[in-house]
Short mmCIF file of C-alpha atoms in Angstrom, two decimals:
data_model
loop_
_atom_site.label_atom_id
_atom_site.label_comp_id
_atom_site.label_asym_id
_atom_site.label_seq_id
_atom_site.Cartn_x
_atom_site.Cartn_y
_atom_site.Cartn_z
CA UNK A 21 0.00 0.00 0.00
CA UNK A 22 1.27 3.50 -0.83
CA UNK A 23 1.23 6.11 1.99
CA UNK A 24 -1.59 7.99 0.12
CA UNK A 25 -3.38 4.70 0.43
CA UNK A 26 -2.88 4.43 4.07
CA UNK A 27 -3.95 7.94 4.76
CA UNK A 28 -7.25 7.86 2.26
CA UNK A 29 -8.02 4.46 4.55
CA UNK A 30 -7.73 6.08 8.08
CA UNK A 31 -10.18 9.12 6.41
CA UNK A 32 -12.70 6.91 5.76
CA UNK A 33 -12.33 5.19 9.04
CA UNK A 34 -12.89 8.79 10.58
CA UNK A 35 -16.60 8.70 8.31
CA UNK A 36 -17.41 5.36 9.73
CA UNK A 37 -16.78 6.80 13.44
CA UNK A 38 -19.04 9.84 12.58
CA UNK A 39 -21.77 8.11 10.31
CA UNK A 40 -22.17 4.37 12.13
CA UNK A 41 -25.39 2.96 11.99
CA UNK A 42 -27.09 3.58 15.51
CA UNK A 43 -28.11 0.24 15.25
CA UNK A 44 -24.93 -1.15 14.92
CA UNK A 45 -23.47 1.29 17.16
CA UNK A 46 -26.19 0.55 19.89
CA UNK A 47 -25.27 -3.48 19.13
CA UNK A 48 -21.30 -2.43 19.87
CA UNK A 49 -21.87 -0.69 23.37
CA UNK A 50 -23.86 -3.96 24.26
CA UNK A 51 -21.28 -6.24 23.42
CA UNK A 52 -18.64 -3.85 24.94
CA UNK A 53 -20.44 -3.36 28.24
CA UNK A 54 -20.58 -6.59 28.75
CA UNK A 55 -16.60 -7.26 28.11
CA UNK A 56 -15.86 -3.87 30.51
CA UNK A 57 -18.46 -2.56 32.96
CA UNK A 58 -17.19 0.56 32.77
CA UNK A 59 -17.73 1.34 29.59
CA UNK A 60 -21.43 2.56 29.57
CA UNK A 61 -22.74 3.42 25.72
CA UNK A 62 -22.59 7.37 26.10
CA UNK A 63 -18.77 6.99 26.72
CA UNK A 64 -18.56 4.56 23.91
CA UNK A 65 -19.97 7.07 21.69
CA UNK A 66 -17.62 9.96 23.46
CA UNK A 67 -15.02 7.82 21.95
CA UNK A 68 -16.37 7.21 18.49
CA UNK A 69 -16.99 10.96 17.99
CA UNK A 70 -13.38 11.81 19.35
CA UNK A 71 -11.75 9.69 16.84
CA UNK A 72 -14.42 11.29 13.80
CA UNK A 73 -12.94 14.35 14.67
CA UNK A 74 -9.65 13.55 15.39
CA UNK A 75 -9.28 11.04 11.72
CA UNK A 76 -10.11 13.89 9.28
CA UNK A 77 -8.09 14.37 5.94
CA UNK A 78 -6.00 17.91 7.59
CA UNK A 79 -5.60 16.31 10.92
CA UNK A 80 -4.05 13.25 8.90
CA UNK A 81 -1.97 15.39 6.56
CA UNK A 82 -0.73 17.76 9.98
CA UNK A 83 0.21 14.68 12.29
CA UNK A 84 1.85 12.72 9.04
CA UNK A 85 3.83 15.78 7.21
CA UNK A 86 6.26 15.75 9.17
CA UNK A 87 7.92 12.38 8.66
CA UNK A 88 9.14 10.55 5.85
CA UNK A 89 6.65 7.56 5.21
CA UNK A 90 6.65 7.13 1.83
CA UNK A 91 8.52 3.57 1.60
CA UNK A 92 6.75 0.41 3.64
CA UNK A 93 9.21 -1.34 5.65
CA UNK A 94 7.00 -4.42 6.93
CA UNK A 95 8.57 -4.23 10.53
CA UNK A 96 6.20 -6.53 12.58
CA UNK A 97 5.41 -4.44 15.92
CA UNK A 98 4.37 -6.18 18.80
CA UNK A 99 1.53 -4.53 20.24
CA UNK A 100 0.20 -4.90 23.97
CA UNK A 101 -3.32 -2.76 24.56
CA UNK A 102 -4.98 -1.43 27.03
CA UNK A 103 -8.60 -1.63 27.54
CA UNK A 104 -9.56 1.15 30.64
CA UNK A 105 -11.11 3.09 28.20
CA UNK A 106 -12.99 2.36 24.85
CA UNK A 107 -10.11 2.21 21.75
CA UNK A 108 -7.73 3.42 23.99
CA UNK A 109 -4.95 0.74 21.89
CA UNK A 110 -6.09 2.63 18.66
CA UNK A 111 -3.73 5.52 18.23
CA UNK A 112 -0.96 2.67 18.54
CA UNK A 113 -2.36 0.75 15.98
CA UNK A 114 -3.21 3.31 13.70
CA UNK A 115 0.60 4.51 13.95
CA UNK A 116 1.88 1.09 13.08
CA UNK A 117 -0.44 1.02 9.91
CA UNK A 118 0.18 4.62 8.55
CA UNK A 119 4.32 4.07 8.98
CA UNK A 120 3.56 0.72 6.62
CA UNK A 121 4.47 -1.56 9.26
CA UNK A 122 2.53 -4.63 10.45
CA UNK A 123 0.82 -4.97 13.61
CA UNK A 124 0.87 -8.40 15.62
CA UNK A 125 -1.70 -6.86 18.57
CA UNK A 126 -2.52 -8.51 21.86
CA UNK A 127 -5.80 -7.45 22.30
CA UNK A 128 -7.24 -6.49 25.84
CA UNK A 129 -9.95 -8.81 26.68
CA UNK A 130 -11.67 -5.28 28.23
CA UNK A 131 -11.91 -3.49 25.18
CA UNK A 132 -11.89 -6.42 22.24
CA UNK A 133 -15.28 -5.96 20.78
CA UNK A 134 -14.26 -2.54 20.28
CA UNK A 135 -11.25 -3.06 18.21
CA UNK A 136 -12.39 -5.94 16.68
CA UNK A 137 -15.23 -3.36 14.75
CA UNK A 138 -12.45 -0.84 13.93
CA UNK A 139 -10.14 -3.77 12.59
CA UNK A 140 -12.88 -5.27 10.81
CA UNK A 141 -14.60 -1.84 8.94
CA UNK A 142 -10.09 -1.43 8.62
CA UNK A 143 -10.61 -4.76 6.28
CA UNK A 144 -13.79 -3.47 4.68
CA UNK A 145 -12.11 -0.02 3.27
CA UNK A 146 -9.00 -1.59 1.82
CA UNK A 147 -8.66 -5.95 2.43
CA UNK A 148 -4.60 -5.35 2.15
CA UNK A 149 -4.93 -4.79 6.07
CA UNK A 150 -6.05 -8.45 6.31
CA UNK A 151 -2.28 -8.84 6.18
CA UNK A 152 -1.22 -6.07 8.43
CA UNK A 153 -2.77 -7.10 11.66
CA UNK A 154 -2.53 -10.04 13.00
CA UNK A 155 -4.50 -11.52 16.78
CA UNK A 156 -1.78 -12.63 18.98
CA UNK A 157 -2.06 -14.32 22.26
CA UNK A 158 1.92 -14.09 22.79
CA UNK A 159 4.70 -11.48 21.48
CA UNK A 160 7.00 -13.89 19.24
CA UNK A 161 9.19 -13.06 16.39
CA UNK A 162 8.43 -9.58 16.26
CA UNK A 163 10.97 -6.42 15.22
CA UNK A 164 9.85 -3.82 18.38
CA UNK A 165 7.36 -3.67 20.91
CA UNK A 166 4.54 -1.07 21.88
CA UNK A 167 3.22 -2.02 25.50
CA UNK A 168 0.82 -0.04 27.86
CA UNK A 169 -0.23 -1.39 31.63
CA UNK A 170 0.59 -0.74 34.95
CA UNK A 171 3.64 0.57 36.79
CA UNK A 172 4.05 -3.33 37.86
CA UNK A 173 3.24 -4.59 34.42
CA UNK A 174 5.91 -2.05 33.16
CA UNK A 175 8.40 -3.40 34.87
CA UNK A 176 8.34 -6.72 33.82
CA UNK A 177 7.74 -5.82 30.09
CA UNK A 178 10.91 -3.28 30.02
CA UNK A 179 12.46 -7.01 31.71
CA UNK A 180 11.25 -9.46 28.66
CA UNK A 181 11.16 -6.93 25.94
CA UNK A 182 15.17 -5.34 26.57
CA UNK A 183 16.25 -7.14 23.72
CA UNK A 184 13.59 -5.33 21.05
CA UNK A 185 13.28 -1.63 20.47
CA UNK A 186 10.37 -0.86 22.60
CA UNK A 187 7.90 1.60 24.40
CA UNK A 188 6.65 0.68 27.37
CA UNK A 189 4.30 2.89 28.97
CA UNK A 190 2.99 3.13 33.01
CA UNK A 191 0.20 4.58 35.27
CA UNK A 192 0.02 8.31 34.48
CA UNK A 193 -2.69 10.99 35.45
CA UNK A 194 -3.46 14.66 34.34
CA UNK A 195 -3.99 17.78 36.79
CA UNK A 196 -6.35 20.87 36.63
CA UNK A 197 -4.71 24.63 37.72
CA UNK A 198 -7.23 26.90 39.06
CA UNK A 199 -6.15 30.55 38.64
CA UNK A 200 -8.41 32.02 40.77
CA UNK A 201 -10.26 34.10 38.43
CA UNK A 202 -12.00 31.74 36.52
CA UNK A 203 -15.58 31.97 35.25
CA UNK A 204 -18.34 29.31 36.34
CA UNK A 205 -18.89 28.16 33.00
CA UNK A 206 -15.07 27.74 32.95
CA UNK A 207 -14.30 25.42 35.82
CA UNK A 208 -17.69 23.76 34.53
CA UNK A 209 -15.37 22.55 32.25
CA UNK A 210 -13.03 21.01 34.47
CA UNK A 211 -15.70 18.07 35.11
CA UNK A 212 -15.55 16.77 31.43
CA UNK A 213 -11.97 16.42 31.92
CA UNK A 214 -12.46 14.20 35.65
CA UNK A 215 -15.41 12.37 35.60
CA UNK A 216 -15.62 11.43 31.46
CA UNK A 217 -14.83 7.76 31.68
CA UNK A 218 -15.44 7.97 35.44
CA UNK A 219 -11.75 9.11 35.99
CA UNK A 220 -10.20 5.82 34.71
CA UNK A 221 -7.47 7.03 31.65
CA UNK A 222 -4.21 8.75 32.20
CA UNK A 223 -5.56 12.00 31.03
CA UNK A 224 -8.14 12.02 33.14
CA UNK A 225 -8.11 14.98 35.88
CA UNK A 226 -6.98 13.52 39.27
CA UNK A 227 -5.89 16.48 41.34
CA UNK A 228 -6.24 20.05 41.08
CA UNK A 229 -3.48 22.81 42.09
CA UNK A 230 -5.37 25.83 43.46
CA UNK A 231 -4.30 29.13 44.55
CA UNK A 232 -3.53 29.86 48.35
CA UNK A 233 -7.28 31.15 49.70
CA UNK A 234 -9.22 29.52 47.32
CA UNK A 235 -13.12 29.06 48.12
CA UNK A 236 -13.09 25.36 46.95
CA UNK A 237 -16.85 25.49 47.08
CA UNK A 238 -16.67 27.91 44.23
CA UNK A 239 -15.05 25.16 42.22
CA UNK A 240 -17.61 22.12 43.42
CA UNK A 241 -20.59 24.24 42.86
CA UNK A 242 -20.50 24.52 38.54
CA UNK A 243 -18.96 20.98 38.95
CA UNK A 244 -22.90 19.56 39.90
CA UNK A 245 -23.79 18.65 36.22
CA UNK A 246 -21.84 15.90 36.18
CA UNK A 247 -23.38 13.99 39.49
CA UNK A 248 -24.93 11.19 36.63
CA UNK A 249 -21.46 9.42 37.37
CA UNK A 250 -23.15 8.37 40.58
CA UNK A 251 -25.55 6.13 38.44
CA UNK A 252 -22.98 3.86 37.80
CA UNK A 253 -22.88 1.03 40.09
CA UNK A 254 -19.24 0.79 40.28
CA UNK A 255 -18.61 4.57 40.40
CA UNK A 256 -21.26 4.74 43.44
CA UNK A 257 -19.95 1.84 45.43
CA UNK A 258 -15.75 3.75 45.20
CA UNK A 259 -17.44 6.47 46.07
CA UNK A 260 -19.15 4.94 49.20
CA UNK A 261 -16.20 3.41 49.66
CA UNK A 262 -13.69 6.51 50.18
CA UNK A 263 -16.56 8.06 52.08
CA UNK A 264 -16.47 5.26 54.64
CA UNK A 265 -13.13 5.56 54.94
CA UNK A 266 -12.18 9.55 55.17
CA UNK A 267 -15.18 9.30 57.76
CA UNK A 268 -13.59 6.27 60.20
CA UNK A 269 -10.31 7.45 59.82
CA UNK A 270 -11.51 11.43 60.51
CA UNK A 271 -9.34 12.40 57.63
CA UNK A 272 -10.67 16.27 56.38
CA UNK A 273 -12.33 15.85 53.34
CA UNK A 274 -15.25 17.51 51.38
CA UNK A 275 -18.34 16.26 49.94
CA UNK A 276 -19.99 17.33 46.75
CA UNK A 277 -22.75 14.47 47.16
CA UNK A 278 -20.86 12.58 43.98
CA UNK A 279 -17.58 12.88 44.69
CA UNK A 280 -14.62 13.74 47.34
CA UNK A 281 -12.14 16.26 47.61
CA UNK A 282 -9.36 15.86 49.77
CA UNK A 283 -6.50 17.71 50.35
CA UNK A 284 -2.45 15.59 49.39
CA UNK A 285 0.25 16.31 48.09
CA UNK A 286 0.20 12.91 46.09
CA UNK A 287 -0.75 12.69 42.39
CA UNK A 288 -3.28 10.02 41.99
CA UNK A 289 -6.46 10.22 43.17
CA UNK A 290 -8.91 7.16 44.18
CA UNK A 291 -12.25 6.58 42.03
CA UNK A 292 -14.38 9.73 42.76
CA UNK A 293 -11.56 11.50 44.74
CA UNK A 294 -10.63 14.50 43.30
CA UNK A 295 -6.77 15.68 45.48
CA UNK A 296 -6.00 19.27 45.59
CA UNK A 297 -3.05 21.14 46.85
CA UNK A 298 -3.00 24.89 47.49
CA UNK A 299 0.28 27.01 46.16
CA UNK A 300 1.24 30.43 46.24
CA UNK A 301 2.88 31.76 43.48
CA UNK A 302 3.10 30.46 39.91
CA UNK A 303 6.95 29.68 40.32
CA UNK A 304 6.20 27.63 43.16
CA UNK A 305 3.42 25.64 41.11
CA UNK A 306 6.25 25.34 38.81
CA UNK A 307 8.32 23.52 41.08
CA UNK A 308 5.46 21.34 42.27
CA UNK A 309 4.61 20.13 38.73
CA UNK A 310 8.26 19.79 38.02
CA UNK A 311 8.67 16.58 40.94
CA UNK A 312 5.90 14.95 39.10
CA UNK A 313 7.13 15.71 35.26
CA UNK A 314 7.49 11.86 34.57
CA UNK A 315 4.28 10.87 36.09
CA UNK A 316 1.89 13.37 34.28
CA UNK A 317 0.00 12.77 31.19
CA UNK A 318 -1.26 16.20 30.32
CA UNK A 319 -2.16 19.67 32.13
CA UNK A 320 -5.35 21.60 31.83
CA UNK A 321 -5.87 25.40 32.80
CA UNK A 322 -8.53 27.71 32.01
CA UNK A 323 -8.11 28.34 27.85
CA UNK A 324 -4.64 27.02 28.46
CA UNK A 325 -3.17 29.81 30.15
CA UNK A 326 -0.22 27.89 31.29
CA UNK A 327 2.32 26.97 28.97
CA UNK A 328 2.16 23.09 27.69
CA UNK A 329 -1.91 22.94 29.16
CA UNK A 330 -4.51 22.60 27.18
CA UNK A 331 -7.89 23.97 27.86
CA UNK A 332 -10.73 22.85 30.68
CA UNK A 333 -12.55 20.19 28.63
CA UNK A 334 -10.05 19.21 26.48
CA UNK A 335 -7.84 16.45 27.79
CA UNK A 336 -10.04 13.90 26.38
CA UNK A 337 -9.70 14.92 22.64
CA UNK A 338 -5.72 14.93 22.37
CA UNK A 339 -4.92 15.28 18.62
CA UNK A 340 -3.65 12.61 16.98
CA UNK A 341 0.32 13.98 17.13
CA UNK A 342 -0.46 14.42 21.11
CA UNK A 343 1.33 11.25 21.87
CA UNK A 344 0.97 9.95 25.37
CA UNK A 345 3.92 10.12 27.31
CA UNK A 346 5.43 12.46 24.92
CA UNK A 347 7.15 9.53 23.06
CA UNK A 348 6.99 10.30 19.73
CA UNK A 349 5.57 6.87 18.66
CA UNK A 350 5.95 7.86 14.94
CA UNK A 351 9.39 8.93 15.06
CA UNK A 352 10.18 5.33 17.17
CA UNK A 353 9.02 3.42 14.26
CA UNK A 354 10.91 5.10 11.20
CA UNK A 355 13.82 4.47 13.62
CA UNK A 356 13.46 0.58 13.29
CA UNK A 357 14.68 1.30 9.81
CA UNK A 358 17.97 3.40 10.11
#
């Protein structure tokens, strides 16, 4: 397949994702709810309308311009997915198909159903990709590896995979700054970026940085539109949870009715926690996010005020050259070439 090839496929893709028949979409978020319990069919469909907007024809010509693709070097790439949010394992595919190398993917068994429609309508626009993914219970014989899990899973993959070129990502999370001077309708915002997906991806909100003498009821007040979460069984019973235990252990928290806020200087919040920690000048904020530079995903601030944020309501519709981690995943696989 020529590059143009590649990139007129992944535009068509981005049509399926927008014009899916509800019917068959409705039949996906069934099958996929019952693989993952978390993933409830309006944050299926969050996810298909992310990637129609994300797979157009400029955003493929921006994110692709600036590398050389146009030979096809057939590298197989090991790929090990995630599956704590629907097609989370899709930008890695998706950059292993455009560079014209082949994919040998270990599917997660949370999000299969899932991938196994984008593969599948993949097939249907051009059958040459029948060839360039291949289902793999094991990595074996491959040139590099692409895996995603846990900080104890990432361990033992940067372990067995030393040998191949590789990417191995861990647990990361994304924090909110709070100015101070922020409109309602603003930090509104702020609650698309925690509670879409029910806080479960890496660039999902976890803790917010506030400034010294900041009402936090002025920030928990425009976040009330977003109390559905509760609805969920599984978001409702960590929620519980946590209560219970701020309440036995008479740790200081706050309670919105739908979710906590507690004060820490840690980075990762529980399931329907929300941390904050108070500064006092934007050079010491600096410094804070600096200790935690290798654990954060992504920063979002109030129309992106501070440098490398992006805006409230944003973290959840990265672009396709925001790679996670910052690894240029791209770049890593013309290097298997040189």
């Amino acid at each position: 397949m020529t590059l143009q090839e590649r990139k007129e496929s992944l535009k068509l893709l981005g049509e399926w994702f927008k014009t899916i028949d509800n019917n068959k979409l409705e039949e996906l978020c069934l099958m996929a709810g019952n693989e993952n319990n978390w993933f409830t069919p309006a944050n299926i469909k969050s996810a298909f309308s992310a990637w129609a907007m994300a797979l157009t024809s400029e955003n493929i010509e921006k994110w692709i311009s600036a590398y050389h693709l146009d030979n096809e070097p057939s590298k197989k790439v090991g790929l090990i997915l995630a599956g704590n949010l629907p097609l989370v394992g899709l930008h890695d595919l998706l950059s292993v198909l455009i560079s014209g190398n082949l994919a040998h993917v270990k599917y997660s068994s949370q999000d299969r159903s899932l991938m196994n429609a984008v593969v599948n309508k993949l097939i249907e626009i051009d059958t040459r990709f029948a060839e360039k993914i291949t289902s793999i219970e094991q990595l074996k014989g491959v040139d590099a590896v692409i895996a995603t899990g846990s900080d104890n899973s990432a361990r033992y993959f940067k372990h067995y995979f030393s040998k191949y070129p590789h990417i191995i990502r861990q647990n990361r999370v994304s924090v909110g700054i709070i100015k101070g001077n922020e409109t309602s309708n603003e930090l509104e915002k702020i609650g698309q970026d925690a509670f879409q997906y029910f806080g479960l991806g890496c660039r999902n909100v976890s803790k917010i940085y506030v400034p010294k003498g900041f009402e936090l009821p002025e920030l928990i007040k425009p976040l009330e539109s977003y109390n559905s979460v509760l609805d969920h069984h599984k978001y409702r019973n960590n929620y519980d949870y946590n209560k219970s235990i701020y309440l036995v252990n008479k740790e200081p928290h706050l309670d919105s009715g739908f979710f906590l806020m507690r004060e820490s200087d840690e980075l990762v919040s529980p399931i329907s926690v929300l941390f904050y920690e108070t500064y006092n000048s934007e050079a010491e904020l600096d410094l804070k996010l600096s200790t935690y530079r290798d654990k954060i995903q992504c920063i979002v601030s109030a129309n992106g005020w501070y440098e490398g944020s992006v805006p409230f309501g944003e973290a959840q519709t990265p672009e396709l050259w925001d790679y996670a981690d910052g690894v240029d995943t791209i770049e890593f696989l013309n290097s298997l070439t040189k």
